[in-house]
Amino acid sequence: MKKIFLIIALTIAAIATNAQSCYWVALTDKAGTTFDPYSYFDSKAIERYKLNNADLYDITNYPLNANYVSQIDAIAIEEVGQSRWFNAVAVMATPDQIAAIEELPFVREVVPIGNNMQPASHKGTEGFETVESLSEGKNITDQLLRMRGDIFVEKGYNGTGIRIAVFDGGFHAVNTHQAFKHLRDNNQIVATWNFTNKTADVYDNHSHGTMVLSCIAGKMGDKLLGLATGATFLLAKTEVDPEPFKEEVWWAQAVEWADKNGADIINSSLGYTQDRHYTWQMDGRSYVSKAANLAARKGILVCNSAGNSGEDENWKIIGAPADADSILSVGGIQPSLFSYQHIGFSSYGPTADGRLKPNVCNFGYAEVADSKNDTATTFAAGTSFSSPLTTGFCACAMQAVRNEKPTAMQMKSLIEQSADLYPYYDYAFGYGVPQASFFTDWAKRNIEPAATFRFMQFGDYIVIYPNAQTNKKTFKRTTVINGVINSKENEDIIMFKIQDKNGLIKNYVNLGIEKMDPDKSCVAIPKGAIYGHTLVAHVNGYTDSVKLKGQDIIAFAEEDHTFDYHIIDTAGFIQENIFENGNRSLADNAVSNWGVGKKYTSEVYFQYGIHWFFPYTMRYSDAYNVGFRFIRNFRKWYGLGLGYEVTDKIFRYDPVTANCWDNTLAITDFTNVNKKRYFCYDVNLEFFQRIRLANTGKTKKGLHWDLGVYGGLHSNEYLVNYNENQNPNAALMQTNTYSEVEPSSNWNWGLTSRLVWNWIGVYGRYRMSQPSLDLPRLELGIQMSF
């Protein structure tokens, strides 16, 4: 037992001394470096730079100062990678090493890198299967028909001449699967790189990228899974499970690699959320989001999954780099060809600083290549697939407007304008699903849609009143949702929102109304809910807005401004024939600040330990500690905490050997002594720092290391058990056989450290204070925390 606890003590000491993390070390300059873009860049990259009026000689393209890097490498444990764009080198280092690196004169700042990048795929695929399809007998899937991808196919647009970089966790079986045979036969995969092991092999056993790539360019025989079957590809593996700290570095490096090798589009179905950030940090300022924006500045259109946190009460909103200003963030919808239903897991906008996200949306459930069977497809759910479906669309759209020579930012705007809700948007769908007809029929692009509704006054309400001759869609939609067949005929989709003067949406609603009729189905919104804001509505392709005017502004200034709505007929009676596809407010994005990985954390714990370096008169001891801790996290990896605990320690002495307690009590006859014990009862406060080393595990508490000081009130008692009939000294003992031989209390303080994996760990503490009896100072043990 003693050997085991000694090993534990040494482990704690080693980790406390050598705990290492990953850091970006930003440099002050690139003094003395030279750069030739024509030898560095692929010819397609130079072509793209010129098209986008980007500077080939921009300082961000210059290499790092080799002398600076070598000095940093001499101190750090490992160099993870370099970023030209940020003039930074990523290293693994201990706190002491980082302190030394910060003293170097050419180091501008050191930024810790947290973890963990996650694929935006959903855990399950149950409840999404579209059972009535318009693609049966055709060479195109519903997921492409929803974008009118059949128009691109008819016009011969397949992404030819466009180069797409795909970042993911691996591309298992892409080198063998039938869905990618055309890419292999035509040498359309022009480069690969595995950033996790610095080799060209990306075809390992991770299949997420395989499914993603099939949504961009997959083809099973004549059946298309993706639209960009004629594009060329750069495949980058940027994720591996055991290395969470390094994935941000690899992603940033992959963007620069894609830039160098001539990518026109980047698809990333990855994202950082609660394991790396807080929701209030989703404002486009993380390193990966800055890298995505810089890629756009250099002429690359970046498509990124919005994320799968829509149903996660700890997050809900988009992650990074989907929060980047200049990229297309893609949300997910249910797999229906006509209706708009947000797919539950798809993350919501806006960004933390109030910008519109997602930009567009697409199917969040798709037919993909089955990596377990080279001749089969399967189905998968997640915004991991809405993004690549959109990426394939973007490649065809770029090909279609090539003669117009739009920049990447102009192309982003065109994709948004092509979406079927534009100019309406909300935080579930963005501008809607992009449509191919926008890029193939330029003559109709600027034609205003026919008005399908008008706003009317109805007492204290503004009414969305459908026109008698609305060009509504008539269809039958049959979808299985959570195992229930759901058929709706003649359903009109009505969307409306309340937004402030800055465009920030306060409330937004998505309704499906059966057989919308101007005499029977009108949407009424209280004027009080609109006061000071704008009501914007969208019905069957037409968008309009209204504000309160004149006397209404005065009349409703003091009225209830609570948001509400009703479906009424012209007589004012409330109707029931509606399907609420979504009703959400900005307040619904709020998450608690309490919990694992949040701003505040609390825990209850129990510890059991033993003491070391006993006096010769002591046999062994037990320590029982119960307490509560509160932690304020300043970063995902670092926090400060306060603790309160009650302890009970028992020191058992040799029954036949005299000690100072026996001497104080004048006990000399030990013949009949059965047991002698010294009790300590402490009430302590603790102040500590917590460093989070890893965040894996079911509880997501992961591996963390605490280091702090404790202090409090110490009380003590000494117990001797005697045979009272034979021992004459029994009279010296109190009635309950306890005697106090010191003051009942004194101050106690010391140092403490813990290493905990999720809910179980080891701890050690060293007592700096000492009562008059020479007690052991070192305590080692195990801890359980909840």
mmCIF file of C-alpha atoms in Angstrom, residues 5-317:
data_model
loop_
_atom_site.group_PDB
_atom_site.id
_atom_site.type_symbol
_atom_site.label_atom_id
_atom_site.label_comp_id
_atom_site.label_asym_id
_atom_site.label_seq_id
_atom_site.Cartn_x
_atom_site.Cartn_y
_atom_site.Cartn_z
ATOM 1 C CA PHE A 5 0.765 5.840 -2.491
ATOM 2 C CA LEU A 6 4.414 6.750 -3.035
ATOM 3 C CA ILE A 7 3.956 6.221 -6.781
ATOM 4 C CA ILE A 8 0.860 8.455 -6.637
ATOM 5 C CA ALA A 9 2.852 11.180 -4.873
ATOM 6 C CA LEU A 10 5.607 11.052 -7.451
ATOM 7 C CA THR A 11 3.046 11.158 -10.285
ATOM 8 C CA ILE A 12 1.415 14.281 -8.865
ATOM 9 C CA ALA A 13 4.776 15.949 -8.461
ATOM 10 C CA ALA A 14 5.844 15.060 -12.001
ATOM 11 C CA ILE A 15 2.655 16.348 -13.596
ATOM 12 C CA ALA A 16 2.645 19.494 -11.473
ATOM 13 C CA THR A 17 6.162 20.246 -12.614
ATOM 14 C CA ASN A 18 5.873 19.167 -16.258
ATOM 15 C CA ALA A 19 2.241 19.777 -17.278
ATOM 16 C CA GLN A 20 2.386 20.803 -20.919
ATOM 17 C CA SER A 21 -0.074 22.465 -23.239
ATOM 18 C CA CYS A 22 -0.166 23.831 -26.763
ATOM 19 C CA TYR A 23 0.432 27.524 -27.448
ATOM 20 C CA TRP A 24 0.552 29.944 -30.357
ATOM 21 C CA VAL A 25 3.711 32.030 -30.068
ATOM 22 C CA ALA A 26 3.160 35.190 -32.133
ATOM 23 C CA LEU A 27 6.255 36.965 -33.423
ATOM 24 C CA THR A 28 6.882 40.673 -33.793
ATOM 25 C CA ASP A 29 8.161 40.731 -37.387
ATOM 26 C CA LYS A 30 9.511 38.813 -40.372
ATOM 27 C CA ALA A 31 12.787 40.643 -40.570
ATOM 28 C CA GLY A 32 15.237 39.318 -43.138
ATOM 29 C CA THR A 33 12.829 36.979 -44.934
ATOM 30 C CA THR A 34 12.276 36.869 -48.701
ATOM 31 C CA PHE A 35 9.423 35.526 -50.800
ATOM 32 C CA ASP A 36 8.805 34.619 -54.449
ATOM 33 C CA PRO A 37 5.095 33.939 -55.040
ATOM 34 C CA TYR A 38 5.698 32.438 -58.493
ATOM 35 C CA SER A 39 7.817 29.625 -57.084
ATOM 36 C CA TYR A 40 5.683 29.172 -53.973
ATOM 37 C CA PHE A 41 2.121 29.197 -55.344
ATOM 38 C CA ASP A 42 0.411 26.789 -57.729
ATOM 39 C CA SER A 43 -0.567 28.454 -60.998
ATOM 40 C CA LYS A 44 -4.253 28.230 -60.066
ATOM 41 C CA ALA A 45 -3.524 30.124 -56.857
ATOM 42 C CA ILE A 46 -1.834 32.932 -58.807
ATOM 43 C CA GLU A 47 -4.822 33.035 -61.166
ATOM 44 C CA ARG A 48 -7.194 33.301 -58.187
ATOM 45 C CA TYR A 49 -5.146 36.025 -56.510
ATOM 46 C CA LYS A 50 -5.277 38.143 -59.668
ATOM 47 C CA LEU A 51 -9.015 37.567 -60.144
ATOM 48 C CA ASN A 52 -9.695 38.739 -56.597
ATOM 49 C CA ASN A 53 -7.250 41.655 -56.720
ATOM 50 C CA ALA A 54 -5.365 40.076 -53.814
ATOM 51 C CA ASP A 55 -1.720 40.942 -53.188
ATOM 52 C CA LEU A 56 0.638 38.101 -54.030
ATOM 53 C CA TYR A 57 3.372 39.880 -52.082
ATOM 54 C CA ASP A 58 1.248 40.430 -48.970
ATOM 55 C CA ILE A 59 3.419 40.111 -45.849
ATOM 56 C CA THR A 60 1.185 37.280 -44.604
ATOM 57 C CA ASN A 61 2.574 35.093 -47.399
ATOM 58 C CA TYR A 62 6.193 35.551 -46.329
ATOM 59 C CA PRO A 63 7.834 32.744 -44.275
ATOM 60 C CA LEU A 64 8.687 33.076 -40.591
ATOM 61 C CA ASN A 65 12.111 34.203 -39.468
ATOM 62 C CA ALA A 66 14.028 30.909 -39.189
ATOM 63 C CA ASN A 67 16.317 32.220 -36.449
ATOM 64 C CA TYR A 68 13.326 33.204 -34.289
ATOM 65 C CA VAL A 69 11.761 29.783 -34.754
ATOM 66 C CA SER A 70 14.976 27.907 -33.926
ATOM 67 C CA GLN A 71 15.346 29.796 -30.635
ATOM 68 C CA ILE A 72 11.766 28.954 -29.676
ATOM 69 C CA ASP A 73 12.223 25.308 -30.686
ATOM 70 C CA ALA A 74 15.325 25.095 -28.486
ATOM 71 C CA ILE A 75 13.170 25.891 -25.435
ATOM 72 C CA ALA A 76 9.860 24.135 -26.221
ATOM 73 C CA ILE A 77 9.171 20.424 -26.031
ATOM 74 C CA GLU A 78 7.819 20.181 -29.570
ATOM 75 C CA GLU A 79 7.014 22.407 -32.519
ATOM 76 C CA VAL A 80 3.494 21.573 -33.701
ATOM 77 C CA GLY A 81 3.456 23.825 -36.741
ATOM 78 C CA GLN A 82 3.893 27.302 -38.202
ATOM 79 C CA SER A 83 1.471 29.868 -39.592
ATOM 80 C CA ARG A 84 2.726 32.357 -42.150
ATOM 81 C CA TRP A 85 -0.563 34.239 -42.057
ATOM 82 C CA PHE A 86 -0.358 34.919 -38.319
ATOM 83 C CA ASN A 87 3.449 35.039 -38.102
ATOM 84 C CA ALA A 88 3.218 32.482 -35.325
ATOM 85 C CA VAL A 89 4.659 29.125 -34.330
ATOM 86 C CA ALA A 90 2.657 26.573 -32.356
ATOM 87 C CA VAL A 91 4.522 24.642 -29.663
ATOM 88 C CA MET A 92 3.959 22.144 -26.893
ATOM 89 C CA ALA A 93 5.592 23.474 -23.724
ATOM 90 C CA THR A 94 5.451 23.507 -19.934
ATOM 91 C CA PRO A 95 4.548 26.698 -18.045
ATOM 92 C CA ASP A 96 8.218 27.252 -17.190
ATOM 93 C CA GLN A 97 9.216 26.916 -20.821
ATOM 94 C CA ILE A 98 6.507 29.337 -21.914
ATOM 95 C CA ALA A 99 7.743 31.849 -19.333
ATOM 96 C CA ALA A 100 11.196 31.609 -20.917
ATOM 97 C CA ILE A 101 9.784 31.959 -24.438
ATOM 98 C CA GLU A 102 7.849 35.080 -23.432
ATOM 99 C CA GLU A 103 11.130 36.715 -22.451
ATOM 100 C CA LEU A 104 12.500 36.456 -25.991
ATOM 101 C CA PRO A 105 12.651 39.957 -27.525
ATOM 102 C CA PHE A 106 10.943 38.965 -30.794
ATOM 103 C CA VAL A 107 7.883 37.322 -29.141
ATOM 104 C CA ARG A 108 4.797 39.566 -29.357
ATOM 105 C CA GLU A 109 2.363 37.377 -27.391
ATOM 106 C CA VAL A 110 1.653 33.807 -26.334
ATOM 107 C CA VAL A 111 -1.887 32.462 -26.690
ATOM 108 C CA PRO A 112 -2.935 29.090 -25.204
ATOM 109 C CA ILE A 113 -4.656 26.686 -27.583
ATOM 110 C CA GLY A 114 -7.576 24.775 -26.133
ATOM 111 C CA ASN A 115 -9.419 21.808 -27.540
ATOM 112 C CA ASN A 116 -11.355 20.254 -29.259
ATOM 113 C CA MET A 117 -12.478 20.401 -32.905
ATOM 114 C CA GLN A 118 -15.505 18.245 -33.654
ATOM 115 C CA PRO A 119 -17.025 16.883 -36.889
ATOM 116 C CA ALA A 120 -20.485 18.349 -37.387
ATOM 117 C CA SER A 121 -22.180 14.963 -37.869
ATOM 118 C CA HIS A 122 -25.194 13.914 -35.854
ATOM 119 C CA LYS A 123 -25.167 10.829 -33.623
ATOM 120 C CA GLY A 124 -28.252 9.163 -35.085
ATOM 121 C CA THR A 125 -30.107 8.970 -38.396
ATOM 122 C CA GLU A 126 -33.484 7.802 -37.129
ATOM 123 C CA GLY A 127 -36.547 9.808 -38.041
ATOM 124 C CA PHE A 128 -35.328 11.606 -41.171
ATOM 125 C CA GLU A 129 -36.064 9.320 -44.094
ATOM 126 C CA THR A 130 -38.050 10.921 -46.933
ATOM 127 C CA VAL A 131 -40.259 8.079 -48.154
ATOM 128 C CA GLU A 132 -41.897 9.837 -51.132
ATOM 129 C CA SER A 133 -39.241 11.080 -53.537
ATOM 130 C CA LEU A 134 -39.315 13.021 -56.795
ATOM 131 C CA SER A 135 -35.938 11.614 -57.795
ATOM 132 C CA GLU A 136 -37.042 8.027 -58.336
ATOM 133 C CA GLY A 137 -36.057 6.901 -61.806
ATOM 134 C CA LYS A 138 -33.758 9.906 -62.185
ATOM 135 C CA ASN A 139 -29.987 10.198 -61.987
ATOM 136 C CA ILE A 140 -30.142 12.777 -59.220
ATOM 137 C CA THR A 141 -31.023 12.589 -55.522
ATOM 138 C CA ASP A 142 -33.573 14.659 -53.607
ATOM 139 C CA GLN A 143 -30.754 16.414 -51.764
ATOM 140 C CA LEU A 144 -29.676 17.888 -55.114
ATOM 141 C CA LEU A 145 -33.194 18.494 -56.444
ATOM 142 C CA ARG A 146 -33.863 20.709 -53.406
ATOM 143 C CA MET A 147 -31.323 23.143 -54.888
ATOM 144 C CA ARG A 148 -32.665 22.526 -58.409
ATOM 145 C CA GLY A 149 -29.395 20.845 -59.122
ATOM 146 C CA ASP A 150 -31.072 19.161 -62.078
ATOM 147 C CA ILE A 151 -30.815 22.530 -63.882
ATOM 148 C CA PHE A 152 -27.035 22.527 -63.439
ATOM 149 C CA VAL A 153 -26.916 18.949 -64.748
ATOM 150 C CA GLU A 154 -29.012 19.850 -67.815
ATOM 151 C CA LYS A 155 -26.782 22.849 -68.553
ATOM 152 C CA GLY A 156 -23.611 20.769 -68.194
ATOM 153 C CA TYR A 157 -22.281 22.526 -65.074
ATOM 154 C CA ASN A 158 -20.390 20.079 -62.869
ATOM 155 C CA GLY A 159 -17.660 22.212 -61.293
ATOM 156 C CA THR A 160 -15.122 21.749 -64.078
ATOM 157 C CA GLY A 161 -12.219 24.160 -63.621
ATOM 158 C CA ILE A 162 -12.957 24.658 -59.904
ATOM 159 C CA ARG A 163 -10.578 23.357 -57.222
ATOM 160 C CA ILE A 164 -12.062 22.373 -53.845
ATOM 161 C CA ALA A 165 -10.165 21.725 -50.616
ATOM 162 C CA VAL A 166 -11.866 19.452 -48.098
ATOM 163 C CA PHE A 167 -10.761 19.480 -44.434
ATOM 164 C CA ASP A 168 -11.825 16.536 -42.330
ATOM 165 C CA GLY A 169 -10.826 13.708 -40.033
ATOM 166 C CA GLY A 170 -9.978 11.208 -42.760
ATOM 167 C CA PHE A 171 -11.139 9.799 -46.088
ATOM 168 C CA HIS A 172 -11.323 6.047 -45.602
ATOM 169 C CA ALA A 173 -12.050 4.127 -48.827
ATOM 170 C CA VAL A 174 -12.061 7.201 -51.086
ATOM 171 C CA ASN A 175 -9.224 5.429 -52.907
ATOM 172 C CA THR A 176 -11.405 2.339 -53.486
ATOM 173 C CA HIS A 177 -15.112 3.269 -53.301
ATOM 174 C CA GLN A 178 -17.206 3.249 -56.477
ATOM 175 C CA ALA A 179 -18.638 6.693 -55.640
ATOM 176 C CA PHE A 180 -15.225 8.241 -56.343
ATOM 177 C CA LYS A 181 -14.140 6.116 -59.294
ATOM 178 C CA HIS A 182 -14.532 9.031 -61.714
ATOM 179 C CA LEU A 183 -12.275 11.181 -59.510
ATOM 180 C CA ARG A 184 -9.565 8.513 -59.493
ATOM 181 C CA ASP A 185 -9.864 7.706 -63.193
ATOM 182 C CA ASN A 186 -9.515 11.349 -64.194
ATOM 183 C CA ASN A 187 -6.836 12.230 -61.602
ATOM 184 C CA GLN A 188 -9.148 14.810 -60.036
ATOM 185 C CA ILE A 189 -7.606 14.378 -56.567
ATOM 186 C CA VAL A 190 -4.547 16.524 -57.208
ATOM 187 C CA ALA A 191 -3.021 16.631 -53.714
ATOM 188 C CA THR A 192 -3.485 15.135 -50.252
ATOM 189 C CA TRP A 193 -1.849 15.880 -46.930
ATOM 190 C CA ASN A 194 -2.224 14.393 -43.479
ATOM 191 C CA PHE A 195 -1.342 17.201 -41.067
ATOM 192 C CA THR A 196 -1.581 14.873 -38.074
ATOM 193 C CA ASN A 197 1.408 12.744 -39.119
ATOM 194 C CA LYS A 198 2.950 14.849 -41.909
ATOM 195 C CA THR A 199 2.431 12.294 -44.688
ATOM 196 C CA ALA A 200 0.338 12.218 -47.857
ATOM 197 C CA ASP A 201 -1.813 9.318 -46.641
ATOM 198 C CA VAL A 202 -5.353 10.495 -45.786
ATOM 199 C CA TYR A 203 -7.132 7.196 -46.497
ATOM 200 C CA ASP A 204 -7.090 5.805 -42.954
ATOM 201 C CA ASN A 205 -9.997 4.303 -40.997
ATOM 202 C CA HIS A 206 -11.799 7.609 -40.317
ATOM 203 C CA SER A 207 -14.806 7.790 -42.652
ATOM 204 C CA HIS A 208 -16.363 11.180 -41.883
ATOM 205 C CA GLY A 209 -14.530 12.854 -44.759
ATOM 206 C CA THR A 210 -15.599 10.039 -47.075
ATOM 207 C CA MET A 211 -19.264 10.837 -46.504
ATOM 208 C CA VAL A 212 -18.596 14.575 -46.794
ATOM 209 C CA LEU A 213 -16.732 14.248 -50.105
ATOM 210 C CA SER A 214 -19.556 12.136 -51.559
ATOM 211 C CA CYS A 215 -21.982 15.023 -50.904
ATOM 212 C CA ILE A 216 -19.728 17.287 -52.986
ATOM 213 C CA ALA A 217 -18.805 15.004 -55.881
ATOM 214 C CA GLY A 218 -20.062 11.460 -55.234
ATOM 215 C CA LYS A 219 -21.472 9.444 -58.124
ATOM 216 C CA MET A 220 -22.841 5.896 -58.016
ATOM 217 C CA GLY A 221 -23.049 4.795 -61.622
ATOM 218 C CA ASP A 222 -25.186 7.506 -63.213
ATOM 219 C CA LYS A 223 -26.740 8.596 -59.908
ATOM 220 C CA LEU A 224 -25.348 11.815 -58.470
ATOM 221 C CA LEU A 225 -24.817 12.233 -54.728
ATOM 222 C CA GLY A 226 -23.088 15.600 -55.202
ATOM 223 C CA LEU A 227 -23.056 18.176 -57.992
ATOM 224 C CA ALA A 228 -19.326 18.948 -58.445
ATOM 225 C CA THR A 229 -18.297 15.730 -60.195
ATOM 226 C CA GLY A 230 -16.008 17.650 -62.567
ATOM 227 C CA ALA A 231 -14.064 19.620 -59.939
ATOM 228 C CA THR A 232 -10.538 18.846 -58.762
ATOM 229 C CA PHE A 233 -9.770 18.224 -55.092
ATOM 230 C CA LEU A 234 -7.290 18.812 -52.285
ATOM 231 C CA LEU A 235 -7.901 16.460 -49.345
ATOM 232 C CA ALA A 236 -6.542 17.429 -45.930
ATOM 233 C CA LYS A 237 -6.722 15.376 -42.756
ATOM 234 C CA THR A 238 -6.726 17.854 -39.868
ATOM 235 C CA GLU A 239 -8.164 15.848 -36.995
ATOM 236 C CA VAL A 240 -7.166 12.848 -34.911
ATOM 237 C CA ASP A 241 -8.790 11.831 -31.630
ATOM 238 C CA PRO A 242 -5.748 11.577 -29.304
ATOM 239 C CA GLU A 243 -4.397 15.068 -30.143
ATOM 240 C CA PRO A 244 -7.109 17.593 -29.247
ATOM 241 C CA PHE A 245 -4.750 20.501 -28.572
ATOM 242 C CA LYS A 246 -3.176 20.455 -32.015
ATOM 243 C CA GLU A 247 -6.259 20.420 -34.250
ATOM 244 C CA GLU A 248 -6.602 24.208 -34.355
ATOM 245 C CA VAL A 249 -3.008 24.420 -35.585
ATOM 246 C CA TRP A 250 -3.596 21.791 -38.242
ATOM 247 C CA TRP A 251 -6.759 23.532 -39.450
ATOM 248 C CA ALA A 252 -4.923 26.859 -39.763
ATOM 249 C CA GLN A 253 -2.068 25.154 -41.592
ATOM 250 C CA ALA A 254 -4.534 23.427 -43.924
ATOM 251 C CA VAL A 255 -6.039 26.787 -44.951
ATOM 252 C CA GLU A 256 -2.578 28.056 -45.945
ATOM 253 C CA TRP A 257 -1.877 24.768 -47.750
ATOM 254 C CA ALA A 258 -5.154 25.099 -49.673
ATOM 255 C CA ASP A 259 -4.278 28.689 -50.557
ATOM 256 C CA LYS A 260 -0.842 27.660 -51.805
ATOM 257 C CA ASN A 261 -2.261 24.820 -53.915
ATOM 258 C CA GLY A 262 -4.895 26.906 -55.688
ATOM 259 C CA ALA A 263 -8.169 26.119 -53.922
ATOM 260 C CA ASP A 264 -11.184 28.128 -55.065
ATOM 261 C CA ILE A 265 -13.450 26.705 -52.367
ATOM 262 C CA ILE A 266 -12.806 25.202 -48.925
ATOM 263 C CA ASN A 267 -15.320 22.885 -47.310
ATOM 264 C CA SER A 268 -14.943 22.370 -43.569
ATOM 265 C CA SER A 269 -17.449 20.200 -41.752
ATOM 266 C CA LEU A 270 -15.614 20.811 -38.472
ATOM 267 C CA GLY A 271 -16.082 23.309 -35.683
ATOM 268 C CA TYR A 272 -15.011 24.499 -32.246
ATOM 269 C CA THR A 273 -17.713 24.955 -29.623
ATOM 270 C CA GLN A 274 -17.980 24.516 -25.872
ATOM 271 C CA ASP A 275 -14.818 22.464 -25.441
ATOM 272 C CA ARG A 276 -12.790 25.428 -26.686
ATOM 273 C CA HIS A 277 -14.900 28.552 -26.223
ATOM 274 C CA TYR A 278 -17.769 30.253 -24.428
ATOM 275 C CA THR A 279 -20.817 31.342 -26.434
ATOM 276 C CA TRP A 280 -19.963 35.006 -25.930
ATOM 277 C CA GLN A 281 -16.667 34.393 -27.749
ATOM 278 C CA MET A 282 -18.401 33.399 -31.004
ATOM 279 C CA ASP A 283 -17.693 36.779 -32.596
ATOM 280 C CA GLY A 284 -15.262 35.779 -35.351
ATOM 281 C CA ARG A 285 -12.094 36.511 -33.385
ATOM 282 C CA SER A 286 -10.761 33.004 -32.738
ATOM 283 C CA TYR A 287 -7.650 31.961 -34.654
ATOM 284 C CA VAL A 288 -9.557 29.580 -36.950
ATOM 285 C CA SER A 289 -12.237 32.190 -37.677
ATOM 286 C CA LYS A 290 -9.577 34.783 -38.470
ATOM 287 C CA ALA A 291 -7.910 32.244 -40.771
ATOM 288 C CA ALA A 292 -11.225 31.612 -42.555
ATOM 289 C CA ASN A 293 -11.751 35.353 -43.058
ATOM 290 C CA LEU A 294 -8.205 35.789 -44.324
ATOM 291 C CA ALA A 295 -8.805 32.972 -46.823
ATOM 292 C CA ALA A 296 -11.800 34.910 -48.138
ATOM 293 C CA ARG A 297 -9.625 38.002 -48.462
ATOM 294 C CA LYS A 298 -7.246 35.948 -50.594
ATOM 295 C CA GLY A 299 -10.083 34.872 -52.884
ATOM 296 C CA ILE A 300 -11.224 31.529 -51.411
ATOM 297 C CA LEU A 301 -14.918 30.874 -50.811
ATOM 298 C CA VAL A 302 -15.165 29.025 -47.474
ATOM 299 C CA CYS A 303 -18.199 26.855 -46.670
ATOM 300 C CA ASN A 304 -18.465 25.656 -43.076
ATOM 301 C CA SER A 305 -21.057 23.638 -41.194
ATOM 302 C CA ALA A 306 -23.101 25.662 -38.724
ATOM 303 C CA GLY A 307 -22.751 22.858 -36.175
ATOM 304 C CA ASN A 308 -24.981 20.365 -34.391
ATOM 305 C CA SER A 309 -25.616 22.140 -31.086
ATOM 306 C CA GLY A 310 -29.186 23.311 -31.693
ATOM 307 C CA GLU A 311 -30.559 20.919 -29.084
ATOM 308 C CA ASP A 312 -27.605 21.197 -26.717
ATOM 309 C CA GLU A 313 -28.758 23.218 -23.721
ATOM 310 C CA ASN A 314 -25.129 24.046 -22.993
ATOM 311 C CA TRP A 315 -24.492 25.739 -26.346
ATOM 312 C CA LYS A 316 -27.304 26.052 -29.007
ATOM 313 C CA ILE A 317 -25.521 28.471 -31.371
#
